[in-house]
Every structure is written in structure tokens, then in C-alpha cells.
CSV table of C-alpha atoms in Angstrom, one decimal:
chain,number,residue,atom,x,y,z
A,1,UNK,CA,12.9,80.8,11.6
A,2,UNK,CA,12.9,82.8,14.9
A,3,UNK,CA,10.8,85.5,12.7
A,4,UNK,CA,8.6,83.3,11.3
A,5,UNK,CA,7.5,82.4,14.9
A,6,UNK,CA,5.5,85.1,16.3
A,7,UNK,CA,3.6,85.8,12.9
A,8,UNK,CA,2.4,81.9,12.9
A,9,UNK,CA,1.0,82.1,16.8
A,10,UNK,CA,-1.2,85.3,16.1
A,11,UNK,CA,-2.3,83.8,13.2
A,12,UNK,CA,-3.3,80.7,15.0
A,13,UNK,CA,-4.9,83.3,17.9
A,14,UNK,CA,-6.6,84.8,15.3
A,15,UNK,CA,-8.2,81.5,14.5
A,16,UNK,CA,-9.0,80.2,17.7
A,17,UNK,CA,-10.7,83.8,18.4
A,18,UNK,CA,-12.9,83.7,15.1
A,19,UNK,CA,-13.8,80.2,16.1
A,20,UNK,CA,-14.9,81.5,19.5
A,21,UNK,CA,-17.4,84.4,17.9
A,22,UNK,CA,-18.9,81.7,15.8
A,23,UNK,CA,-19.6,79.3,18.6
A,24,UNK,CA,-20.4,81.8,20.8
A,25,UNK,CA,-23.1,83.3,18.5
A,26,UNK,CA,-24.2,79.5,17.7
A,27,UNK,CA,-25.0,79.9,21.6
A,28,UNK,CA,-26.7,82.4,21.6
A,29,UNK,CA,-28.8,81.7,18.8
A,30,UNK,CA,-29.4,78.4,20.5
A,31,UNK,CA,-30.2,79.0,24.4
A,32,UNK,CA,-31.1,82.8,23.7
A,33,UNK,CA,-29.7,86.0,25.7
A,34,UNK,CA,-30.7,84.4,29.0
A,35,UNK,CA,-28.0,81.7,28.9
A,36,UNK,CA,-25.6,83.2,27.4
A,37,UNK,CA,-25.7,85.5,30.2
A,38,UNK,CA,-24.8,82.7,32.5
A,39,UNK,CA,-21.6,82.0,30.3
A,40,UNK,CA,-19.3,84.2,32.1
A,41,UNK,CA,-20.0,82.1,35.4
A,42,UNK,CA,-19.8,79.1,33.8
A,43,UNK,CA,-16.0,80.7,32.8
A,44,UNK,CA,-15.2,81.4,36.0
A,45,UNK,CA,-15.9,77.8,37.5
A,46,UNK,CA,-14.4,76.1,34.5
A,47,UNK,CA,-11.6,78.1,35.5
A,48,UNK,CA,-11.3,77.6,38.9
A,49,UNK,CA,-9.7,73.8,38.6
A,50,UNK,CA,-7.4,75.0,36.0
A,51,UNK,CA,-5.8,78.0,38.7
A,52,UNK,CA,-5.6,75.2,41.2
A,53,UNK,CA,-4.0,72.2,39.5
A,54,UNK,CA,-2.2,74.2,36.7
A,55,UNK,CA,-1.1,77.4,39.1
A,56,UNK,CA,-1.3,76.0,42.3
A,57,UNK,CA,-3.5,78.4,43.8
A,58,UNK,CA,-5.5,78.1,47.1
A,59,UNK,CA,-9.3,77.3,46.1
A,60,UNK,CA,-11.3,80.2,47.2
A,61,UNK,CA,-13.7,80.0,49.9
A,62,UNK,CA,-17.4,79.2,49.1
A,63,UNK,CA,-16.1,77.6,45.8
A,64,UNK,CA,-18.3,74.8,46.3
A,65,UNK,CA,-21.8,76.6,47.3
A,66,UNK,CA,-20.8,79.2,44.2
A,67,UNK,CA,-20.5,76.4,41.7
A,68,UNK,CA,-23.1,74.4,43.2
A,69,UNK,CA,-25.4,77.8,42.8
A,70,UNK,CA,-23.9,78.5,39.0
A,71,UNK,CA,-25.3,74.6,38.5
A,72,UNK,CA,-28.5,75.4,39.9
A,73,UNK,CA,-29.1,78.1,37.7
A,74,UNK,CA,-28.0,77.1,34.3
A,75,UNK,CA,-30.1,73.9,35.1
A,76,UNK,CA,-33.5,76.0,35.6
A,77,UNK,CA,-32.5,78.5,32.8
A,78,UNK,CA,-32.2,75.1,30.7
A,79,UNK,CA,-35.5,73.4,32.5
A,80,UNK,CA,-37.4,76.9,32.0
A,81,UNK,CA,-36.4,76.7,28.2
A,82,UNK,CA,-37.2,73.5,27.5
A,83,UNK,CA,-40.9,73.5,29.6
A,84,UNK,CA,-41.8,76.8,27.4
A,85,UNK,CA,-40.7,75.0,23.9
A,86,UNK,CA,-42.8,72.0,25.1
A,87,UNK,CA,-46.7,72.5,23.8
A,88,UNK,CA,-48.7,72.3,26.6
A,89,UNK,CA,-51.3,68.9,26.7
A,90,UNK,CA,-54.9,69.1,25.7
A,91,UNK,CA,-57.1,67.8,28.7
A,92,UNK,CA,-59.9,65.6,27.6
């Protein structure tokens, strides 16, 4: 049993990995290079709450205007997309 173990949790890595390629490149087919770009920040904040309640860290200074600017972006990267995939009215 204690063999069988170890071979069953890299298998279910393996999974969860694959998974994460496929939605990743879901993203990125779906927002394009520019968001996915943002991804990596997105991470990090996501992260942040997880050190702190899980680990017990110390929040880092200028956590909230970081986050607050990691929002602003992905927002206008989001707003941008969706004002250039919207046809622009006719005027009469």
C-alpha cells in the first residue's frame, strides 16, 4: 500500500497539470496574449490571502494599492476588449 502511494499522487499531478494547459490555453484563446499576460499578477494576489491565513505570514506592505492596481488593469484590459469587439454605431 505504502508503494502504491506516491505513484497515485503524481498521477493525480499529472492530471491537475494537463487540466491547467488546457484551461490556460482556453484563456488565451479567449482574452488573447494581453490578458493572459496579466495572469501571473492575478497569481500573485490570489496568493497573497492564502500565505497569510494558511502560513501565517505578515501581509506585505502596499498589498492593497498593488491589488487595487492589478484590478484596475485587468478591468481596462477587459473594458478595452470588449469596446473593440463592439461595432461601432452608425450616426444618422
Amino acid at each position: 500500500m505504502a508503494d502504491v502511494m506516491p505513484l497515485g499522487l503524481i498521477t493525480v499531478q499529472a492530471f491537475i497539470f494537463a487540466g491547467q494547459f488546457l484551461l490556460l490555453f482556453l484563456l488565451q484563446k479567449t482574452g488573447g496574449p494581453v490578458l493572459l499576460s496579466l495572469l501571473g499578477s492575478v497569481g500573485a494576489v490570489v496568493g497573497v490571502p492564502v500565505a497569510v491565513f494558511v502560513q501565517g505570514e505578515i501581509p506585505p506592505d502596499g498589498l492593497i494599492l498593488g491589488a487595487s492596481l492589478i484590478a484596475l488593469g485587468v478591468a481596462l484590459v477587459t473594458w478595452g476588449g470588449i469596446r473593440m469587439a463592439t461595432p461601432p454605431a452608425e450616426k444618422s
